[in-house]
């Protein structure tokens, strides 16, 4: 099917938590998210990659204001789970390319990733669905990344951020 | 906003490639996907997690039939990129919970991950968007995972796979 990229969406003020070395056995991800849900935290992207060593790293993004309560709660949970460590960072942002028919096209992914690489923007997290490719990058690089992405997909350049950004 | 889970979708016959130790600098992901797009491979989920060691693992899923051409092409690329290794596996499947208002609810994620844990299903990859939470699991566990998920979200049990599954 033809890919139609409709636009680029930007989300500032994000934070990221990565739990490294989560034991790769049934139930670990459930235990982490049961604690997050019980603390009533609103989570956006959840990304987990398998690794060959019997452990997996699991990351998620949340609003900057929710970072401290999440960190406090997870600091207690991580040792109980047998996970290795947790890192929490603010100053990240999410950039997403939204379209239809994304799923079967590595072309959209390559165009996005290559334009970010050429603009010197480092990709920290990647997550995709049928209608969207989302990356987490450093917030200081967001405007540069947005300009490069609009240009790469032939979209009208975004207006400079106004006070309402 | 209220979360409404509309259904569970299952995709069999998937394969997974993980490239470990990709140098975590601008352009690496672009180089990988430029090669994938040039080989005209159709990719589904793309998942990358950041790691603190200056490298990142990047995984993607594709149709089982595309695995061998992808492996051949990436075997040549991985050393040029300075990545550590590549693993390719068939026999995986994707299970997704689809709904609206997913984004702000760790509750949906925790319910899905906990029910899979209780059913003894190990989660290999996780990727989310506003409308969907997708996990990659072993294909032999798909029917058990689907039953547990339908029960956890109060959805009518799937009919046993017919010949057209
Ligand atoms: C790492 C974590 O996802 C684990 N594999 C689980 O199934 O819960
Ligand atoms: C690992 C890879 O994503 C790298 N950080 C890049 O930006 O291309």
mmCIF file of C-alpha atoms and ligand atoms in Angstrom:
data_model
loop_
_atom_site.group_PDB
_atom_site.id
_atom_site.type_symbol
_atom_site.label_atom_id
_atom_site.label_comp_id
_atom_site.label_asym_id
_atom_site.label_seq_id
_atom_site.Cartn_x
_atom_site.Cartn_y
_atom_site.Cartn_z
ATOM 1 C CA UNK A 1 0.000 0.000 0.000
ATOM 2 C CA UNK A 2 1.100 3.585 -0.563
ATOM 3 C CA UNK A 3 2.561 5.453 2.362
ATOM 4 C CA UNK A 4 1.093 8.825 3.065
ATOM 5 C CA UNK A 5 2.887 10.744 5.774
ATOM 6 C CA UNK A 6 0.365 13.199 7.178
ATOM 7 C CA UNK A 7 2.454 15.089 9.639
ATOM 8 C CA UNK A 8 4.983 15.311 12.415
ATOM 9 C CA UNK A 9 3.991 15.604 16.060
ATOM 10 C CA UNK A 10 6.247 16.899 18.807
ATOM 11 C CA UNK A 11 5.996 16.443 22.548
ATOM 12 C CA UNK A 12 8.233 18.384 24.856
ATOM 13 C CA UNK A 13 8.669 18.091 28.626
ATOM 14 C CA UNK A 14 9.003 14.330 28.615
ATOM 15 C CA UNK A 15 11.047 12.205 30.994
ATOM 16 C CA UNK A 16 12.418 8.703 30.520
ATOM 17 C CA UNK A 17 13.012 5.834 32.920
ATOM 18 C CA UNK A 18 15.033 2.763 31.949
ATOM 19 C CA UNK A 19 15.174 -0.337 34.140
ATOM 20 C CA UNK A 20 18.204 -2.384 33.128
ATOM 21 C CA UNK A 21 18.722 -6.078 33.681
ATOM 22 C CA UNK A 22 15.085 -7.056 34.311
ATOM 23 C CA UNK A 23 14.955 -10.858 34.701
ATOM 24 C CA UNK A 24 13.615 -12.140 31.390
ATOM 25 C CA UNK A 25 10.954 -14.474 32.779
ATOM 26 C CA UNK A 26 7.141 -14.360 32.826
ATOM 27 C CA UNK A 27 5.725 -11.848 35.297
ATOM 28 C CA UNK A 28 8.542 -9.277 35.564
ATOM 29 C CA UNK A 29 6.935 -6.700 33.276
ATOM 30 C CA UNK A 30 3.619 -7.290 35.059
ATOM 31 C CA UNK A 31 5.193 -6.560 38.454
ATOM 32 C CA UNK A 32 6.725 -3.309 37.206
ATOM 33 C CA UNK A 33 3.515 -2.028 35.659
ATOM 34 C CA UNK A 34 1.310 -3.142 38.524
ATOM 35 C CA UNK A 35 3.386 -0.834 40.734
ATOM 36 C CA UNK A 36 3.222 1.996 38.188
ATOM 37 C CA UNK A 37 -0.565 1.605 37.784
ATOM 38 C CA UNK A 38 -1.036 1.458 41.585
ATOM 39 C CA UNK A 39 0.847 4.763 41.878
ATOM 40 C CA UNK A 40 -1.562 6.179 39.283
ATOM 41 C CA UNK A 41 1.257 7.336 37.018
ATOM 42 C CA UNK A 42 0.453 8.208 33.438
ATOM 43 C CA UNK A 43 2.898 6.480 31.108
ATOM 44 C CA UNK A 44 3.324 7.166 27.376
ATOM 45 C CA UNK A 45 5.757 5.009 25.352
ATOM 46 C CA UNK A 46 6.736 1.606 26.710
ATOM 47 C CA UNK A 47 9.685 -0.048 24.974
ATOM 48 C CA UNK A 48 11.317 -3.368 25.722
ATOM 49 C CA UNK A 49 13.906 -5.191 23.743
ATOM 50 C CA UNK A 50 14.871 -8.781 24.358
ATOM 51 C CA UNK A 51 18.486 -9.525 25.037
ATOM 52 C CA UNK A 52 20.314 -12.794 24.881
ATOM 53 C CA UNK A 53 21.693 -12.729 28.402
ATOM 54 C CA UNK A 54 18.555 -13.738 30.297
ATOM 55 C CA UNK A 55 17.730 -10.111 31.149
ATOM 56 C CA UNK A 56 15.975 -7.328 29.268
ATOM 57 C CA UNK A 57 15.978 -3.533 29.469
ATOM 58 C CA UNK A 58 12.585 -1.879 29.754
ATOM 59 C CA UNK A 59 12.060 1.858 29.204
ATOM 60 C CA UNK A 60 9.046 4.101 29.396
ATOM 61 C CA UNK A 61 8.357 7.795 29.023
ATOM 62 C CA UNK A 62 6.187 9.963 31.222
ATOM 63 C CA UNK A 63 5.474 13.613 31.867
ATOM 64 C CA UNK A 64 8.364 15.423 33.515
ATOM 65 C CA UNK A 65 6.273 16.184 36.613
ATOM 66 C CA UNK A 66 5.674 12.468 37.254
ATOM 67 C CA UNK A 67 9.347 11.544 37.241
ATOM 68 C CA UNK A 68 10.139 11.993 40.930
ATOM 69 C CA UNK A 69 7.201 9.932 42.281
ATOM 70 C CA UNK A 70 8.007 7.191 39.749
ATOM 71 C CA UNK A 71 11.671 7.167 40.748
ATOM 72 C CA UNK A 72 10.841 6.888 44.451
ATOM 73 C CA UNK A 73 8.472 3.990 43.876
ATOM 74 C CA UNK A 74 10.768 2.111 41.501
ATOM 75 C CA UNK A 75 13.865 2.523 43.672
ATOM 76 C CA UNK A 76 12.136 0.232 46.159
ATOM 77 C CA UNK A 77 10.882 -2.200 43.512
ATOM 78 C CA UNK A 78 14.034 -2.705 41.402
ATOM 79 C CA UNK A 79 16.021 -4.707 44.006
ATOM 80 C CA UNK A 80 12.953 -6.842 44.846
ATOM 81 C CA UNK A 81 12.634 -7.730 41.166
ATOM 82 C CA UNK A 82 16.292 -8.674 40.898
ATOM 83 C CA UNK A 83 16.828 -6.022 38.211
ATOM 84 C CA UNK A 84 20.254 -4.414 37.866
ATOM 85 C CA UNK A 85 19.615 -0.662 37.919
ATOM 86 C CA UNK A 86 17.296 2.180 37.058
ATOM 87 C CA UNK A 87 18.138 5.432 35.316
ATOM 88 C CA UNK A 88 15.819 8.419 35.138
ATOM 89 C CA UNK A 89 16.326 11.423 32.894
ATOM 90 C CA UNK A 90 14.406 14.572 32.063
ATOM 91 C CA UNK A 91 15.108 16.830 29.114
ATOM 92 C CA UNK A 92 13.836 14.401 26.471
ATOM 93 C CA UNK A 93 11.181 14.917 23.824
ATOM 94 C CA UNK A 94 9.187 12.721 21.478
ATOM 95 C CA UNK A 95 8.997 13.248 17.736
ATOM 96 C CA UNK A 96 6.528 11.125 15.753
ATOM 97 C CA UNK A 97 5.893 10.765 12.038
ATOM 98 C CA UNK A 98 2.236 9.952 11.516
ATOM 99 C CA UNK A 99 0.829 8.416 8.355
ATOM 100 C CA UNK A 100 -1.117 5.538 6.890
ATOM 101 C CA UNK A 101 0.318 2.319 5.526
ATOM 102 C CA UNK A 102 3.483 2.785 7.607
ATOM 103 C CA UNK A 103 3.706 -0.818 8.557
ATOM 104 C CA UNK A 104 5.073 -2.315 5.423
ATOM 105 C CA UNK A 105 7.491 0.429 4.628
ATOM 106 C CA UNK A 106 11.031 0.401 5.918
ATOM 107 C CA UNK A 107 11.362 3.353 3.563
ATOM 108 C CA UNK A 108 9.611 5.735 5.951
ATOM 109 C CA UNK A 109 11.753 4.523 8.848
ATOM 110 C CA UNK A 110 14.950 4.848 6.862
ATOM 111 C CA UNK A 111 14.031 8.349 5.668
ATOM 112 C CA UNK A 112 13.292 9.488 9.218
ATOM 113 C CA UNK A 113 16.334 7.879 10.825
ATOM 114 C CA UNK A 114 18.687 9.041 8.075
ATOM 115 C CA UNK A 115 17.504 12.656 8.188
ATOM 116 C CA UNK A 116 17.965 12.702 11.966
ATOM 117 C CA UNK A 117 21.435 11.197 11.601
ATOM 118 C CA UNK A 118 22.373 13.794 8.984
ATOM 119 C CA UNK A 119 21.144 16.551 11.347
ATOM 120 C CA UNK A 120 23.361 15.146 14.103
ATOM 121 C CA UNK A 121 20.378 14.110 16.252
ATOM 122 C CA UNK A 122 20.900 10.988 18.372
ATOM 123 C CA UNK A 123 17.939 8.592 18.678
ATOM 124 C CA UNK A 124 17.465 7.275 22.221
ATOM 125 C CA UNK A 125 14.253 5.174 21.890
ATOM 126 C CA UNK A 126 12.263 3.923 18.897
ATOM 127 C CA UNK A 127 8.723 2.576 18.878
ATOM 128 C CA UNK A 128 6.440 1.981 15.876
ATOM 129 C CA UNK A 129 2.865 1.073 15.021
ATOM 130 C CA UNK A 130 0.876 0.825 11.813
ATOM 131 C CA UNK A 131 0.222 4.567 11.798
ATOM 132 C CA UNK A 132 3.254 6.008 13.497
ATOM 133 C CA UNK A 133 7.033 5.946 14.015
ATOM 134 C CA UNK A 134 8.045 7.619 17.272
ATOM 135 C CA UNK A 135 11.538 8.450 18.484
ATOM 136 C CA UNK A 136 12.747 9.909 21.789
ATOM 137 C CA UNK A 137 15.578 12.401 21.493
ATOM 138 C CA UNK A 138 17.232 15.085 23.584
ATOM 139 C CA UNK A 139 14.855 18.026 24.001
ATOM 140 C CA UNK A 140 17.565 20.511 22.990
ATOM 141 C CA UNK A 141 17.621 18.843 19.558
ATOM 142 C CA UNK A 142 13.857 18.895 18.982
ATOM 143 C CA UNK A 143 13.596 22.035 16.822
ATOM 144 C CA UNK A 144 16.486 20.902 14.614
ATOM 145 C CA UNK A 145 14.983 17.427 14.365
ATOM 146 C CA UNK A 146 11.552 18.801 13.476
ATOM 147 C CA UNK A 147 12.973 20.961 10.683
ATOM 148 C CA UNK A 148 14.990 18.080 9.252
ATOM 149 C CA UNK A 149 11.966 15.773 9.383
ATOM 150 C CA UNK A 150 9.565 18.248 7.726
ATOM 151 C CA UNK A 151 12.129 18.763 4.965
ATOM 152 C CA UNK A 152 12.756 15.007 4.512
ATOM 153 C CA UNK A 153 9.041 14.307 4.033
ATOM 154 C CA UNK A 154 8.296 17.392 1.961
ATOM 155 C CA UNK A 155 5.996 18.879 4.596
ATOM 156 C CA UNK A 156 5.559 22.609 5.199
ATOM 157 C CA UNK A 157 8.065 23.791 7.804
ATOM 158 C CA UNK A 158 6.614 24.221 11.286
ATOM 159 C CA UNK A 159 6.002 27.795 12.393
ATOM 160 C CA UNK A 160 8.576 28.889 14.980
ATOM 161 C CA UNK A 161 7.309 27.838 18.432
ATOM 162 C CA UNK A 162 4.957 30.492 19.749
ATOM 163 C CA UNK A 163 4.212 31.114 23.417
ATOM 164 C CA UNK A 164 1.629 28.347 23.306
ATOM 165 C CA UNK A 165 4.132 25.677 22.192
ATOM 166 C CA UNK B 1 -10.032 9.665 29.564
ATOM 167 C CA UNK B 2 -11.757 6.306 29.795
ATOM 168 C CA UNK B 3 -9.964 3.345 28.319
ATOM 169 C CA UNK B 4 -11.981 1.179 26.014
ATOM 170 C CA UNK B 5 -10.223 -1.986 24.909
ATOM 171 C CA UNK B 6 -11.836 -2.990 21.636
ATOM 172 C CA UNK B 7 -10.095 -6.225 20.947
ATOM 173 C CA UNK B 8 -7.029 -8.403 20.674
ATOM 174 C CA UNK B 9 -5.208 -8.979 17.411
ATOM 175 C CA UNK B 10 -2.862 -11.894 16.746
ATOM 176 C CA UNK B 11 -0.194 -12.263 14.087
ATOM 177 C CA UNK B 12 1.489 -15.596 13.544
ATOM 178 C CA UNK B 13 4.453 -16.464 11.304
ATOM 179 C CA UNK B 14 6.579 -13.564 12.448
ATOM 180 C CA UNK B 15 10.357 -13.472 12.706
ATOM 181 C CA UNK B 16 12.570 -11.211 14.797
ATOM 182 C CA UNK B 17 16.028 -9.750 14.226
ATOM 183 C CA UNK B 18 18.004 -8.086 17.018
ATOM 184 C CA UNK B 19 21.203 -6.148 16.342
ATOM 185 C CA UNK B 20 23.133 -5.829 19.588
ATOM 186 C CA UNK B 21 25.714 -3.231 20.441
ATOM 187 C CA UNK B 22 24.808 -0.666 17.769
ATOM 188 C CA UNK B 23 27.009 2.431 18.301
ATOM 189 C CA UNK B 24 24.732 4.961 19.988
ATOM 190 C CA UNK B 25 25.559 7.939 17.748
ATOM 191 C CA UNK B 26 23.601 9.825 15.103
ATOM 192 C CA UNK B 27 23.232 7.939 11.832
ATOM 193 C CA UNK B 28 23.505 4.297 12.972
ATOM 194 C CA UNK B 29 19.788 3.575 12.828
ATOM 195 C CA UNK B 30 19.619 5.379 9.478
ATOM 196 C CA UNK B 31 22.362 3.152 8.035
ATOM 197 C CA UNK B 32 20.566 -0.018 9.176
ATOM 198 C CA UNK B 33 17.216 0.993 7.731
ATOM 199 C CA UNK B 34 18.646 2.382 4.522
ATOM 200 C CA UNK B 35 20.006 -1.122 3.866
ATOM 201 C CA UNK B 36 16.675 -2.729 4.822
ATOM 202 C CA UNK B 37 14.693 -0.334 2.613
ATOM 203 C CA UNK B 38 17.130 -0.860 -0.284
ATOM 204 C CA UNK B 39 16.553 -4.614 0.012
ATOM 205 C CA UNK B 40 12.817 -3.900 -0.201
ATOM 206 C CA UNK B 41 12.089 -5.780 3.014
ATOM 207 C CA UNK B 42 8.793 -5.221 4.747
ATOM 208 C CA UNK B 43 9.316 -4.544 8.421
ATOM 209 C CA UNK B 44 6.633 -4.418 11.129
ATOM 210 C CA UNK B 45 7.612 -3.467 14.713
ATOM 211 C CA UNK B 46 10.821 -1.530 15.260
ATOM 212 C CA UNK B 47 12.004 -1.324 18.863
ATOM 213 C CA UNK B 48 15.094 0.360 20.231
ATOM 214 C CA UNK B 49 16.021 0.932 23.797
ATOM 215 C CA UNK B 50 18.816 3.211 24.891
ATOM 216 C CA UNK B 51 21.491 1.758 27.099
ATOM 217 C CA UNK B 52 24.048 3.504 29.217
ATOM 218 C CA UNK B 53 27.095 1.879 27.692
ATOM 219 C CA UNK B 54 27.341 3.916 24.495
ATOM 220 C CA UNK B 55 25.611 1.196 22.474
ATOM 221 C CA UNK B 56 21.969 0.279 21.914
ATOM 222 C CA UNK B 57 20.116 -2.862 20.869
ATOM 223 C CA UNK B 58 17.706 -2.488 17.964
ATOM 224 C CA UNK B 59 15.095 -5.130 17.094
ATOM 225 C CA UNK B 60 12.523 -5.422 14.379
ATOM 226 C CA UNK B 61 9.976 -7.987 13.276
ATOM 227 C CA UNK B 62 9.246 -9.138 9.755
ATOM 228 C CA UNK B 63 7.409 -11.899 7.961
ATOM 229 C CA UNK B 64 9.025 -15.304 8.366
ATOM 230 C CA UNK B 65 9.701 -15.559 4.610
ATOM 231 C CA UNK B 66 11.771 -12.358 4.651
ATOM 232 C CA UNK B 67 14.136 -13.535 7.382
ATOM 233 C CA UNK B 68 16.803 -15.198 5.270
ATOM 234 C CA UNK B 69 17.322 -12.289 2.811
ATOM 235 C CA UNK B 70 17.453 -9.888 5.768
ATOM 236 C CA UNK B 71 20.004 -12.022 7.585
ATOM 237 C CA UNK B 72 22.256 -12.241 4.519
ATOM 238 C CA UNK B 73 22.196 -8.501 3.994
ATOM 239 C CA UNK B 74 22.710 -7.585 7.656
ATOM 240 C CA UNK B 75 25.549 -10.081 8.175
ATOM 241 C CA UNK B 76 27.585 -7.894 5.832
ATOM 242 C CA UNK B 77 26.415 -4.613 7.375
ATOM 243 C CA UNK B 78 26.829 -5.363 11.101
ATOM 244 C CA UNK B 79 30.665 -5.388 11.135
ATOM 245 C CA UNK B 80 30.808 -2.227 8.973
ATOM 246 C CA UNK B 81 28.593 -0.459 11.505
ATOM 247 C CA UNK B 82 30.771 -1.552 14.414
ATOM 248 C CA UNK B 83 27.811 -3.345 16.013
ATOM 249 C CA UNK B 84 28.469 -6.373 18.206
ATOM 250 C CA UNK B 85 26.214 -9.124 16.849
ATOM 251 C CA UNK B 86 22.959 -10.016 15.168
ATOM 252 C CA UNK B 87 20.482 -12.703 16.174
ATOM 253 C CA UNK B 88 17.618 -13.882 13.996
ATOM 254 C CA UNK B 89 14.751 -16.061 15.187
ATOM 255 C CA UNK B 90 11.564 -17.426 13.686
ATOM 256 C CA UNK B 91 8.711 -18.936 15.667
ATOM 257 C CA UNK B 92 7.527 -15.672 17.204
ATOM 258 C CA UNK B 93 4.099 -14.052 17.098
ATOM 259 C CA UNK B 94 2.658 -10.634 17.879
ATOM 260 C CA UNK B 95 -0.281 -10.080 20.216
ATOM 261 C CA UNK B 96 -1.779 -6.576 20.425
ATOM 262 C CA UNK B 97 -4.430 -5.069 22.633
ATOM 263 C CA UNK B 98 -6.218 -2.351 20.701
ATOM 264 C CA UNK B 99 -8.274 0.394 22.287
ATOM 265 C CA UNK B 100 -8.763 4.115 22.637
ATOM 266 C CA UNK B 101 -7.317 6.311 25.339
ATOM 267 C CA UNK B 102 -4.526 3.804 25.959
ATOM 268 C CA UNK B 103 -1.871 6.386 26.303
ATOM 269 C CA UNK B 104 -2.481 7.648 29.773
ATOM 270 C CA UNK B 105 -3.194 4.313 31.316
ATOM 271 C CA UNK B 106 -0.521 2.141 32.849
ATOM 272 C CA UNK B 107 -3.532 0.124 33.977
ATOM 273 C CA UNK B 108 -4.046 -1.480 30.559
ATOM 274 C CA UNK B 109 -0.351 -2.312 30.315
ATOM 275 C CA UNK B 110 -0.248 -3.787 33.796
ATOM 276 C CA UNK B 111 -3.384 -5.875 33.160
ATOM 277 C CA UNK B 112 -1.919 -7.257 29.925
ATOM 278 C CA UNK B 113 1.565 -7.929 31.286
ATOM 279 C CA UNK B 114 0.255 -9.459 34.518
ATOM 280 C CA UNK B 115 -2.172 -11.810 32.767
ATOM 281 C CA UNK B 116 0.613 -12.991 30.454
ATOM 282 C CA UNK B 117 2.923 -13.517 33.449
ATOM 283 C CA UNK B 118 0.228 -15.508 35.282
ATOM 284 C CA UNK B 119 -0.221 -17.664 32.149
ATOM 285 C CA UNK B 120 3.533 -18.332 32.093
ATOM 286 C CA UNK B 121 4.030 -16.431 28.810
ATOM 287 C CA UNK B 122 7.386 -14.666 28.440
ATOM 288 C CA UNK B 123 7.356 -11.233 26.780
ATOM 289 C CA UNK B 124 10.223 -10.737 24.301
ATOM 290 C CA UNK B 125 9.475 -7.262 22.866
ATOM 291 C CA UNK B 126 7.073 -4.475 23.875
ATOM 292 C CA UNK B 127 5.976 -1.505 21.788
ATOM 293 C CA UNK B 128 3.086 0.898 22.432
ATOM 294 C CA UNK B 129 1.176 3.713 20.800
ATOM 295 C CA UNK B 130 -1.905 5.739 21.718
ATOM 296 C CA UNK B 131 -4.210 3.035 20.412
ATOM 297 C CA UNK B 132 -2.266 -0.142 20.970
ATOM 298 C CA UNK B 133 0.024 -2.211 23.200
ATOM 299 C CA UNK B 134 1.881 -4.888 21.230
ATOM 300 C CA UNK B 135 4.052 -7.693 22.585
ATOM 301 C CA UNK B 136 6.150 -10.298 20.781
ATOM 302 C CA UNK B 137 6.062 -13.760 22.320
ATOM 303 C CA UNK B 138 6.929 -17.330 21.363
ATOM 304 C CA UNK B 139 4.454 -18.556 18.741
ATOM 305 C CA UNK B 140 3.827 -21.780 20.712
ATOM 306 C CA UNK B 141 2.385 -19.634 23.528
ATOM 307 C CA UNK B 142 0.058 -17.554 21.319
ATOM 308 C CA UNK B 143 -3.191 -19.462 21.892
ATOM 309 C CA UNK B 144 -2.647 -19.537 25.660
ATOM 310 C CA UNK B 145 -1.736 -15.852 25.644
ATOM 311 C CA UNK B 146 -4.812 -14.955 23.586
ATOM 312 C CA UNK B 147 -7.139 -16.802 25.970
ATOM 313 C CA UNK B 148 -5.569 -15.175 29.029
ATOM 314 C CA UNK B 149 -5.806 -11.722 27.411
ATOM 315 C CA UNK B 150 -9.437 -12.078 26.331
ATOM 316 C CA UNK B 151 -10.308 -13.191 29.875
ATOM 317 C CA UNK B 152 -8.325 -10.360 31.506
ATOM 318 C CA UNK B 153 -10.159 -7.723 29.470
ATOM 319 C CA UNK B 154 -13.587 -9.345 29.657
ATOM 320 C CA UNK B 155 -13.736 -9.986 25.910
ATOM 321 C CA UNK B 156 -15.484 -12.935 24.313
ATOM 322 C CA UNK B 157 -13.050 -15.842 23.948
ATOM 323 C CA UNK B 158 -11.606 -16.249 20.453
ATOM 324 C CA UNK B 159 -13.048 -19.130 18.439
ATOM 325 C CA UNK B 160 -10.541 -21.988 18.208
ATOM 326 C CA UNK B 161 -8.280 -21.325 15.191
ATOM 327 C CA UNK B 162 -9.991 -22.676 12.124
ATOM 328 C CA UNK B 163 -8.175 -23.777 8.982
ATOM 329 C CA UNK B 164 -8.032 -20.182 7.890
ATOM 330 C CA UNK B 165 -6.085 -19.025 10.982
HETATM 331 C C1 LIG C 1 11.404 -8.681 30.777
HETATM 332 C C2 LIG C 1 9.959 -9.046 30.937
HETATM 333 O O1 LIG C 1 9.214 -8.529 29.882
HETATM 334 C C3 LIG C 1 9.691 -10.519 31.018
HETATM 335 N N1 LIG C 1 10.171 -11.193 29.825
HETATM 336 C C4 LIG C 1 8.211 -10.733 31.193
HETATM 337 O O2 LIG C 1 7.632 -11.475 30.497
HETATM 338 O O3 LIG C 1 7.590 -10.151 32.028
HETATM 339 C C1 LIG C 2 21.393 3.450 18.103
HETATM 340 C C2 LIG C 2 20.928 4.443 17.096
HETATM 341 O O1 LIG C 2 19.570 4.681 17.186
HETATM 342 C C3 LIG C 2 21.632 5.787 17.215
HETATM 343 N N1 LIG C 2 21.437 6.362 18.502
HETATM 344 C C4 LIG C 2 21.127 6.705 16.112
HETATM 345 O O2 LIG C 2 20.735 7.758 16.377
HETATM 346 O O3 LIG C 2 21.083 6.347 14.993
#
